Short mmCIF file of C-alpha atoms in Angstrom, two decimals:
data_model
loop_
_atom_site.label_atom_id
_atom_site.label_comp_id
_atom_site.label_asym_id
_atom_site.label_seq_id
_atom_site.Cartn_x
_atom_site.Cartn_y
_atom_site.Cartn_z
CA UNK A 1 106.45 34.83 93.37
CA UNK A 2 108.80 37.16 91.64
CA UNK A 3 112.00 36.66 90.58
CA UNK A 4 115.30 38.68 91.04
CA UNK A 5 115.20 39.56 87.37
CA UNK A 6 111.77 40.96 87.78
CA UNK A 7 112.55 43.01 90.95
CA UNK A 8 115.35 44.51 89.11
CA UNK A 9 113.07 45.19 86.31
CA UNK A 10 110.75 47.15 88.79
CA UNK A 11 113.42 48.87 90.39
CA UNK A 12 115.06 50.43 86.54
CA UNK A 13 113.30 53.66 86.35
CA UNK A 14 114.39 54.28 90.20
CA UNK A 15 118.15 54.35 89.49
CA UNK A 16 118.36 55.83 86.15
CA UNK A 17 119.53 59.63 87.47
CA UNK A 18 122.68 60.50 89.49
CA UNK A 19 121.74 60.89 93.20
CA UNK A 20 121.06 64.80 93.48
CA UNK A 21 120.01 65.59 97.42
CA UNK A 22 118.50 68.78 98.29
CA UNK A 23 119.89 69.11 101.81
CA UNK A 24 121.38 72.85 100.81
CA UNK A 25 117.84 74.00 99.92
CA UNK A 26 115.60 72.08 102.50
CA UNK A 27 116.87 74.62 105.57
CA UNK A 28 114.30 77.27 106.30
CA UNK A 29 117.33 79.65 106.16
CA UNK A 30 118.28 78.33 103.03
CA UNK A 31 120.68 81.12 101.09
CA UNK A 32 120.14 83.36 103.61
CA UNK A 33 123.70 83.35 105.21
CA UNK A 34 125.13 84.37 101.54
CA UNK A 35 122.82 87.65 101.81
CA UNK A 36 123.64 88.80 105.05
CA UNK A 37 127.51 88.14 104.86
CA UNK A 38 127.47 89.96 100.95
CA UNK A 39 125.25 93.01 102.54
CA UNK A 40 127.39 93.43 105.60
CA UNK A 41 130.39 93.75 103.54
CA UNK A 42 128.60 97.45 102.07
CA UNK A 43 125.72 98.46 104.64
CA UNK A 44 128.23 97.15 108.13
CA UNK A 45 124.55 96.21 109.15
CA UNK A 46 122.83 93.38 110.83
CA UNK A 47 119.75 92.00 108.23
CA UNK A 48 117.70 88.96 109.41
CA UNK A 49 115.08 86.49 108.14
CA UNK A 50 112.20 86.17 110.74
CA UNK A 51 110.06 83.05 110.42
CA UNK A 52 108.86 82.58 113.76
CA UNK A 53 107.55 84.20 116.75
CA UNK A 54 110.28 83.76 118.87
CA UNK A 55 112.59 85.58 116.44
CA UNK A 56 109.96 88.59 116.25
CA UNK A 57 109.87 88.88 119.62
CA UNK A 58 113.65 89.08 119.80
CA UNK A 59 114.03 91.83 117.11
CA UNK A 60 111.29 93.56 118.04
CA UNK A 61 113.17 93.82 121.33
CA UNK A 62 116.46 94.97 119.44
CA UNK A 63 114.48 97.55 117.58
CA UNK A 64 113.00 99.16 120.83
CA UNK A 65 116.70 99.16 122.40
CA UNK A 66 118.27 101.21 119.30
CA UNK A 67 115.37 103.43 119.64
CA UNK A 68 116.05 103.81 123.82
CA UNK A 69 119.69 104.21 123.37
CA UNK A 70 119.61 106.85 120.81
CA UNK A 71 117.39 110.06 121.89
CA UNK A 72 118.33 111.78 118.81
CA UNK A 73 118.54 108.51 115.59
CA UNK A 74 121.41 108.91 113.67
CA UNK A 75 121.59 107.56 110.16
CA UNK A 76 123.24 104.68 110.50
CA UNK A 77 120.82 103.41 113.57
CA UNK A 78 118.01 104.50 111.38
CA UNK A 79 119.70 102.05 108.88
CA UNK A 80 120.08 98.96 110.88
CA UNK A 81 116.46 99.71 112.03
CA UNK A 82 115.24 99.42 108.91
CA UNK A 83 116.95 96.37 108.01
CA UNK A 84 115.77 94.43 111.05
CA UNK A 85 112.13 96.06 110.82
CA UNK A 86 110.93 96.30 107.50
CA UNK A 87 108.42 93.95 106.30
CA UNK A 88 108.60 94.67 102.91
CA UNK A 89 112.09 93.40 103.28
CA UNK A 90 111.10 90.15 105.04
CA UNK A 91 108.70 89.69 101.96
CA UNK A 92 111.65 89.66 99.36
CA UNK A 93 113.33 87.02 101.69
CA UNK A 94 110.08 84.89 101.36
CA UNK A 95 110.53 84.95 97.44
CA UNK A 96 114.36 83.38 98.49
CA UNK A 97 112.47 80.68 100.31
CA UNK A 98 110.35 80.12 97.51
CA UNK A 99 113.44 79.69 94.77
CA UNK A 100 115.01 77.61 97.66
CA UNK A 101 111.66 75.34 97.89
CA UNK A 102 111.65 75.21 94.09
CA UNK A 103 115.67 73.86 93.70
CA UNK A 104 114.52 70.91 96.45
CA UNK A 105 111.51 69.97 94.51
CA UNK A 106 113.86 69.68 91.46
CA UNK A 107 116.44 67.20 93.52
CA UNK A 108 113.52 64.81 94.01
CA UNK A 109 112.65 61.40 91.93
CA UNK A 110 109.29 62.00 89.61
CA UNK A 111 106.81 59.63 91.19
CA UNK A 112 106.06 56.54 89.26
CA UNK A 113 102.53 55.67 88.81
CA UNK A 114 101.41 52.22 89.89
CA UNK A 115 98.38 50.61 88.28
CA UNK A 116 97.28 46.73 89.68
CA UNK A 117 94.08 45.08 87.88
CA UNK A 118 92.80 41.15 88.29
CA UNK A 119 90.63 39.16 85.74
CA UNK A 120 88.65 35.84 86.70
CA UNK A 121 87.16 36.89 89.72
CA UNK A 122 83.60 37.36 88.47
CA UNK A 123 81.66 34.04 88.60
CA UNK A 124 82.64 30.37 89.56
CA UNK A 125 82.80 29.42 85.93
CA UNK A 126 86.18 31.48 85.27
CA UNK A 127 87.75 30.55 88.87
CA UNK A 128 89.92 28.15 87.22
CA UNK A 129 91.95 31.08 85.38
CA UNK A 130 92.79 34.34 87.13
CA UNK A 131 95.06 36.67 85.62
CA UNK A 132 96.74 39.36 88.23
CA UNK A 133 98.24 42.50 86.04
CA UNK A 134 100.47 45.20 87.75
CA UNK A 135 102.28 48.43 86.13
CA UNK A 136 104.60 50.84 86.95
CA UNK A 137 104.82 53.82 84.87
CA UNK A 138 108.13 56.58 84.99
CA UNK A 139 109.01 59.43 82.65
CA UNK A 140 112.35 57.98 81.65
CA UNK A 141 112.63 61.55 79.77
CA UNK A 142 112.25 63.52 82.94
CA UNK A 143 114.33 61.23 84.94
CA UNK A 144 117.28 61.60 82.30
CA UNK A 145 117.08 65.66 81.95
CA UNK A 146 117.08 65.86 85.74
CA UNK A 147 120.60 66.80 86.46
CA UNK A 148 119.86 69.65 83.57
CA UNK A 149 116.88 70.54 85.50
CA UNK A 150 118.66 70.73 88.96
CA UNK A 151 121.46 73.04 87.53
CA UNK A 152 118.24 75.46 85.80
CA UNK A 153 116.89 75.64 89.23
CA UNK A 154 120.28 75.93 91.05
CA UNK A 155 121.31 79.13 89.05
CA UNK A 156 117.68 80.43 89.47
CA UNK A 157 118.29 79.79 93.33
CA UNK A 158 121.59 81.80 93.11
CA UNK A 159 120.24 84.83 91.32
CA UNK A 160 117.55 84.84 94.12
CA UNK A 161 120.01 85.31 96.71
CA UNK A 162 121.29 88.06 94.75
CA UNK A 163 118.30 89.53 94.21
CA UNK A 164 117.29 89.39 98.02
CA UNK A 165 121.14 90.92 98.30
CA UNK A 166 120.15 93.80 96.24
CA UNK A 167 116.90 94.30 98.02
CA UNK A 168 118.48 94.39 101.31
CA UNK A 169 120.64 97.31 99.83
CA UNK A 170 118.15 99.15 98.30
CA UNK A 171 116.17 99.49 101.18
CA UNK A 172 119.67 100.61 103.35
CA UNK A 173 120.11 103.32 100.75
CA UNK A 174 116.59 104.20 100.76
CA UNK A 175 116.72 104.91 104.31
CA UNK A 176 119.85 106.47 104.16
CA UNK A 177 118.48 109.10 101.59
CA UNK A 178 115.29 109.60 103.79
CA UNK A 179 117.17 110.53 106.66
CA UNK A 180 119.06 113.01 104.73
CA UNK A 181 116.18 114.49 103.57
CA UNK A 182 114.03 114.21 106.64
CA UNK A 183 117.03 116.12 108.89
CA UNK A 184 117.62 118.35 105.53
CA UNK A 185 113.88 119.44 105.20
CA UNK A 186 113.87 120.07 109.29
CA UNK A 187 116.75 122.46 109.01
CA UNK A 188 114.98 124.02 106.38
CA UNK A 189 112.27 124.63 108.22
CA UNK A 190 114.63 125.95 111.39
CA UNK A 191 116.37 128.67 108.67
CA UNK A 192 112.54 129.65 107.38
CA UNK A 193 111.54 129.77 111.28
CA UNK A 194 114.10 132.01 112.09
CA UNK A 195 113.65 134.20 109.25
CA UNK A 196 110.13 134.51 110.23
CA UNK A 197 111.23 136.10 113.49
CA UNK A 198 113.56 138.54 111.47
CA UNK A 199 110.67 139.67 109.15
CA UNK A 200 108.21 139.66 111.89
CA UNK A 201 110.50 142.31 113.34
CA UNK A 202 111.19 144.21 109.95
CA UNK A 203 107.54 144.52 109.39
CA UNK A 204 107.28 146.02 113.13
CA UNK A 205 109.50 148.59 112.22
CA UNK A 206 107.78 149.48 109.01
CA UNK A 207 104.36 149.84 110.73
CA UNK A 208 106.08 152.38 113.09
CA UNK A 209 108.19 154.14 110.70
CA UNK A 210 104.93 154.45 108.67
CA UNK A 211 103.16 155.73 111.29
CA UNK A 212 105.94 158.92 112.09
CA UNK A 213 105.63 159.37 108.22
CA UNK A 214 109.11 158.30 107.38
CA UNK A 215 107.95 155.14 104.87
CA UNK A 216 104.77 155.49 102.70
CA UNK A 217 102.18 152.67 102.81
CA UNK A 218 103.68 150.75 99.29
CA UNK A 219 106.80 150.43 101.09
CA UNK A 220 104.91 149.12 104.05
CA UNK A 221 102.72 146.89 102.02
CA UNK A 222 105.78 145.35 100.65
CA UNK A 223 107.29 144.49 103.90
CA UNK A 224 103.74 143.35 105.54
CA UNK A 225 103.38 141.03 102.45
CA UNK A 226 106.26 139.76 102.53
CA UNK A 227 105.74 138.51 106.33
CA UNK A 228 102.62 136.99 105.13
CA UNK A 229 104.49 134.89 102.18
CA UNK A 230 107.08 133.82 104.23
CA UNK A 231 104.52 132.57 106.89
CA UNK A 232 102.94 130.51 104.09
CA UNK A 233 106.60 129.07 103.53
CA UNK A 234 107.44 128.33 106.85
CA UNK A 235 103.96 126.19 107.26
CA UNK A 236 104.79 124.48 104.00
CA UNK A 237 108.31 123.56 105.38
CA UNK A 238 106.75 122.24 108.39
CA UNK A 239 104.25 120.21 106.42
CA UNK A 240 107.51 119.06 104.16
CA UNK A 241 109.48 118.10 107.11
CA UNK A 242 106.84 115.91 108.64
CA UNK A 243 105.82 114.07 105.36
CA UNK A 244 109.68 113.35 105.36
CA UNK A 245 110.06 111.98 108.95
CA UNK A 246 106.76 109.88 107.88
CA UNK A 247 108.95 108.44 104.60
CA UNK A 248 111.93 107.36 106.95
CA UNK A 249 109.19 105.93 109.72
CA UNK A 250 107.73 103.73 107.16
CA UNK A 251 111.08 102.44 105.90
CA UNK A 252 112.11 101.59 109.04
CA UNK A 253 108.27 100.23 109.87
CA UNK A 254 107.59 101.79 112.89
CA UNK A 255 104.39 102.33 114.53
CA UNK A 256 102.44 102.75 117.88
CA UNK A 257 104.68 104.24 120.51
CA UNK A 258 107.55 103.31 118.12
CA UNK A 259 106.80 107.02 116.53
CA UNK A 260 108.25 109.15 119.67
CA UNK A 261 111.87 109.42 117.83
CA UNK A 262 113.86 112.51 116.83
CA UNK A 263 116.17 113.44 114.42
CA UNK A 264 118.73 115.83 114.34
CA UNK A 265 117.83 119.43 113.19
CA UNK A 266 120.51 119.97 111.00
CA UNK A 267 122.81 118.16 108.50
CA UNK A 268 126.48 117.24 109.35
CA UNK A 269 128.67 120.14 107.91
CA UNK A 270 130.84 119.55 104.68
CA UNK A 271 133.84 117.24 105.48
CA UNK A 272 137.49 118.94 104.33
CA UNK A 273 138.07 116.81 101.81
CA UNK A 274 136.26 114.63 99.12
CA UNK A 275 136.92 110.72 98.19
CA UNK A 276 138.71 110.00 95.40
CA UNK A 277 137.46 107.17 93.21
CA UNK A 278 139.41 106.99 89.66
CA UNK A 279 138.85 103.65 89.25
CA UNK A 280 134.80 103.74 89.76
CA UNK A 281 133.81 102.43 87.06
CA UNK A 282 135.90 99.43 87.24
CA UNK A 283 134.46 98.77 90.54
CA UNK A 284 131.23 99.23 89.74
CA UNK A 285 131.73 96.33 87.08
CA UNK A 286 133.12 93.82 89.42
CA UNK A 287 130.92 94.28 92.51
CA UNK A 288 127.26 95.32 91.11
CA UNK A 289 125.12 92.57 92.26
CA UNK A 290 122.65 93.62 90.25
CA UNK A 291 124.86 92.69 87.16
CA UNK A 292 125.73 89.48 88.43
CA UNK A 293 122.04 88.97 88.62
CA UNK A 294 121.55 89.73 85.19
CA UNK A 295 124.93 87.24 84.05
CA UNK A 296 122.84 84.49 86.14
CA UNK A 297 120.04 85.09 83.83
CA UNK A 298 122.35 84.58 80.70
CA UNK A 299 123.61 81.61 82.27
CA UNK A 300 120.18 80.01 83.48
CA UNK A 301 118.70 80.94 80.24
CA UNK A 302 121.71 79.19 77.93
CA UNK A 303 121.19 75.77 80.16
CA UNK A 304 117.23 75.87 79.33
CA UNK A 305 117.94 76.56 75.50
CA UNK A 306 120.55 73.37 76.28
CA UNK A 307 117.26 71.38 77.56
CA UNK A 308 115.34 72.75 75.03
CA UNK A 309 117.55 71.60 72.22
CA UNK A 310 117.98 68.17 74.53
CA UNK A 311 114.01 67.44 74.26
CA UNK A 312 113.18 69.25 70.71
CA UNK A 313 112.19 65.71 69.13
CA UNK A 314 110.72 63.88 72.06
CA UNK A 315 109.23 65.74 74.60
CA UNK A 316 107.24 62.69 76.74
CA UNK A 317 109.38 59.38 77.19
CA UNK A 318 107.96 57.04 79.73
CA UNK A 319 108.49 53.40 80.48
CA UNK A 320 106.14 50.84 81.53
CA UNK A 321 107.72 48.20 83.51
CA UNK A 322 105.28 45.55 85.33
CA UNK A 323 104.46 41.75 85.55
CA UNK A 324 101.42 39.39 84.89
CA UNK A 325 100.52 36.64 87.21
CA UNK A 326 98.29 33.89 85.82
CA UNK A 327 96.76 31.21 87.68
CA UNK A 328 95.06 28.29 86.51
CA UNK A 329 93.61 25.00 88.22
CA UNK A 330 94.00 21.78 86.12
CA UNK A 331 93.16 18.55 87.41
CA UNK A 332 92.49 19.88 90.99
CA UNK A 333 96.43 21.52 91.08
CA UNK A 334 97.23 24.98 91.06
CA UNK A 335 99.47 26.09 88.37
CA UNK A 336 101.15 29.84 88.71
CA UNK A 337 103.06 31.41 85.76
CA UNK A 338 104.15 35.29 86.23
CA UNK A 339 106.20 37.25 82.91
CA UNK A 340 107.90 40.44 83.35
CA UNK A 341 106.15 43.34 80.75
CA UNK A 342 108.17 46.47 79.56
CA UNK A 343 106.74 49.08 77.35
CA UNK A 344 108.21 52.33 75.87
CA UNK A 345 105.92 55.17 75.21
CA UNK A 346 106.55 58.15 73.60
CA UNK A 347 104.98 60.72 70.88
CA UNK A 348 106.34 61.13 67.21
CA UNK A 349 107.35 64.17 66.30
CA UNK A 350 105.61 64.09 63.39
CA UNK A 351 103.51 67.58 63.04
CA UNK A 352 105.77 69.27 65.74
CA UNK A 353 109.42 68.88 65.06
CA UNK A 354 110.37 71.79 67.99
CA UNK A 355 111.78 74.49 65.90
CA UNK A 356 108.75 76.83 67.23
CA UNK A 357 110.30 76.03 70.43
CA UNK A 358 113.87 75.94 69.66
CA UNK A 359 113.17 79.68 68.09
CA UNK A 360 111.97 80.70 71.41
CA UNK A 361 114.68 79.50 73.27
CA UNK A 362 117.14 81.17 70.97
CA UNK A 363 115.30 84.58 70.99
CA UNK A 364 115.20 83.99 74.59
CA UNK A 365 118.96 83.67 75.06
CA UNK A 366 119.70 86.85 72.87
CA UNK A 367 117.46 89.02 74.75
CA UNK A 368 119.31 88.05 78.11
CA UNK A 369 122.42 88.31 76.65
CA UNK A 370 121.31 91.76 75.30
CA UNK A 371 119.96 92.97 78.58
CA UNK A 372 123.50 91.92 80.19
CA UNK A 373 125.51 94.24 77.55
CA UNK A 374 122.84 97.19 78.14
CA UNK A 375 123.65 96.58 82.24
CA UNK A 376 127.14 96.76 81.49
CA UNK A 377 126.92 100.00 79.87
CA UNK A 378 124.26 101.65 82.39
CA UNK A 379 126.45 100.18 85.29
CA UNK A 380 129.62 102.27 83.85
CA UNK A 381 127.41 105.30 83.50
CA UNK A 382 125.54 105.26 86.45
CA UNK A 383 128.85 104.80 88.40
CA UNK A 384 130.54 107.93 86.60
CA UNK A 385 127.12 110.08 87.10
CA UNK A 386 127.33 109.25 90.60
CA UNK A 387 130.76 110.32 91.41
CA UNK A 388 130.07 113.16 89.10
CA UNK A 389 126.85 114.27 91.06
CA UNK A 390 129.10 113.77 94.39
CA UNK A 391 132.20 115.69 93.70
CA UNK A 392 130.01 118.37 91.71
CA UNK A 393 127.79 119.00 94.68
CA UNK A 394 130.51 119.02 96.66
CA UNK A 395 131.89 122.09 94.87
CA UNK A 396 128.57 123.62 94.71
CA UNK A 397 127.95 123.42 98.45
CA UNK A 398 131.55 124.64 99.57
CA UNK A 399 130.79 127.65 97.18
CA UNK A 400 127.50 128.38 99.03
CA UNK A 401 129.22 128.05 102.81
CA UNK A 402 132.00 129.94 101.71
CA UNK A 403 131.02 132.59 99.63
CA UNK A 404 127.68 133.40 98.69
CA UNK A 405 127.02 133.32 102.38
CA UNK A 406 129.63 135.12 103.80
CA UNK A 407 129.29 137.92 101.01
CA UNK A 408 125.18 138.20 101.74
CA UNK A 409 126.15 138.84 105.35
CA UNK A 410 128.60 141.58 104.74
CA UNK A 411 126.12 142.98 102.53
CA UNK A 412 123.63 142.80 105.31
CA UNK A 413 126.14 144.15 107.54
CA UNK A 414 127.52 147.03 105.47
CA UNK A 415 123.74 147.75 104.75
CA UNK A 416 122.86 148.55 108.14
CA UNK A 417 126.18 150.50 108.87
CA UNK A 418 124.87 153.03 106.04
CA UNK A 419 121.39 152.91 107.66
CA UNK A 420 122.61 153.91 111.07
CA UNK A 421 124.40 156.33 109.36
CA UNK A 422 121.44 157.70 107.24
CA UNK A 423 122.91 156.55 104.18
CA UNK A 424 120.60 154.27 102.88
CA UNK A 425 117.08 153.79 103.83
CA UNK A 426 114.99 151.10 105.51
CA UNK A 427 113.74 149.52 102.49
CA UNK A 428 117.08 148.61 101.04
CA UNK A 429 118.33 147.29 104.60
CA UNK A 430 114.83 144.97 104.39
CA UNK A 431 115.55 143.71 100.67
CA UNK A 432 119.30 142.64 101.73
CA UNK A 433 118.45 140.88 104.52
CA UNK A 434 115.36 138.84 102.65
CA UNK A 435 118.56 138.56 100.32
CA UNK A 436 120.88 137.01 102.80
CA UNK A 437 117.84 134.78 104.02
CA UNK A 438 117.66 133.21 100.22
CA UNK A 439 121.35 132.29 100.14
CA UNK A 440 121.29 130.28 103.42
CA UNK A 441 118.15 128.43 102.49
CA UNK A 442 120.15 127.76 99.04
CA UNK A 443 122.99 126.94 101.15
CA UNK A 444 120.96 124.47 103.24
CA UNK A 445 120.06 122.77 100.00
CA UNK A 446 123.06 122.50 98.38
CA UNK A 447 124.43 120.85 101.23
CA UNK A 448 121.66 118.53 101.47
CA UNK A 449 122.39 117.67 97.83
CA UNK A 450 126.02 117.01 98.57
CA UNK A 451 124.85 114.31 101.32
CA UNK A 452 122.38 112.69 99.14
CA UNK A 453 124.89 112.71 96.15
CA UNK A 454 127.24 110.91 99.16
CA UNK A 455 125.16 108.59 100.08
CA UNK A 456 124.08 107.24 96.28
CA UNK A 457 128.03 106.21 96.22
CA UNK A 458 127.57 102.97 97.73
CA UNK A 459 124.91 101.93 95.72
CA UNK A 460 126.15 102.88 92.07
CA UNK A 461 128.82 100.56 92.68
CA UNK A 462 127.16 97.61 94.59
CA UNK A 463 124.01 98.13 93.26
CA UNK A 464 120.57 98.81 95.17
CA UNK A 465 120.24 102.50 93.88
CA UNK A 466 117.97 102.02 91.39
CA UNK A 467 115.00 103.33 93.37
CA UNK A 468 116.04 106.74 94.23
CA UNK A 469 112.43 108.22 94.57
CA UNK A 470 112.60 108.39 98.23
CA UNK A 471 115.47 110.92 98.27
CA UNK A 472 114.07 112.51 95.10
CA UNK A 473 110.84 113.12 96.16
CA UNK A 474 111.98 114.37 99.69
CA UNK A 475 114.43 116.47 98.25
CA UNK A 476 111.90 118.09 95.60
CA UNK A 477 109.38 118.88 98.87
CA UNK A 478 112.31 120.45 101.02
CA UNK A 479 113.35 122.40 97.58
CA UNK A 480 109.65 123.69 97.39
CA UNK A 481 109.30 124.48 100.67
CA UNK A 482 112.61 126.46 100.77
CA UNK A 483 112.32 128.63 97.41
CA UNK A 484 109.44 130.63 99.03
CA UNK A 485 111.53 133.32 99.91
CA UNK A 486 114.04 133.59 96.82
#
């Protein structure tokens, strides 16, 4: 029989550290409520973490309902569909689940190693003396540093939450920009198509004038080549519009029968005024989620540095607790004696004193500190740039709308009056018409640039705007397709 003192020795390694439970991390939706709440404040949209077939079916039904409800898909509905249906976002949420599982694992005690052996069971000659030995091995250093490990992993978990929120905001911003780019591309294509009708009429007029001898062959060729070039640019604009819509489709995660959706043919008119953001830098420093991620990175690195310092000399410390039971048969009487054993095992830091590990930890901390400082500078600059683009693009778009296009229309009207009065020739009239078409296309592009800049304001303040490739690629495609008539 093992006495109470021996039982206490065996239990000692298991009660060394404080009780830290993993209830916070063990839920399948661990940490997601915070992500959903943070992103809902910025996007005013719902996001979900799909983890079973019932949830998947429910979300699919919700997406189909949104598509059926809107014959023409507006930008807010497009963003909501993307947040519900984008599979890449679900993969990002799985990363959050991985971090929660790591945090949960860190709260669990290290499993002890048990070994049991016996001697004296081989031959009858040694039956009179039998020894049974048992040993439990536990890593004391892991138990002693457990709370620090849990604190580090918890910081990483909070960092994963913010990273998931950033990816959610990034998807919302990319979808908004893709919608703006797609609508602007279709508006460009529409303007070019209307210009094509005008150019076709001018080409027919030039041909008839050539038949009467009122226009020479060179002037006729100029009109015909303009029509031919405009037809090519119209085809390019339609292609750009289709590709822009496909980009939006990918972000919304749509396929199959869901592809039959419509978007508006033109962007909304410019607002009467622009929002003033005099404190946009302070707002960004306070609210940028990616800046909070960098702060947590510094915090986690600092905690890792402290743990490295605490374990600089002793990297492995194990306690071995066990018992030895001896049984003897003397004069046909059995005698049993049990003794407890305690051993301590650790590496002597003769050659490796931990200086290299400390140096790496110091460098990691300095790297994280400098990255945080750089991030703070960049956040302020990005906020200023976003507002400057928003404000300036509004002025540019208003200039085209209020000055350039009306003046071009006036020039065309006066040219038509002069032509009717036989003061100017047909070539000058058609040239003025082409210039008006070009000005309208420039006005459409300027309006698109304003709405893209407006869509980048929230990401500049809250985060998620670092990947603007979708919007810029669509804008570049529309610019090239709309520039053919310039």
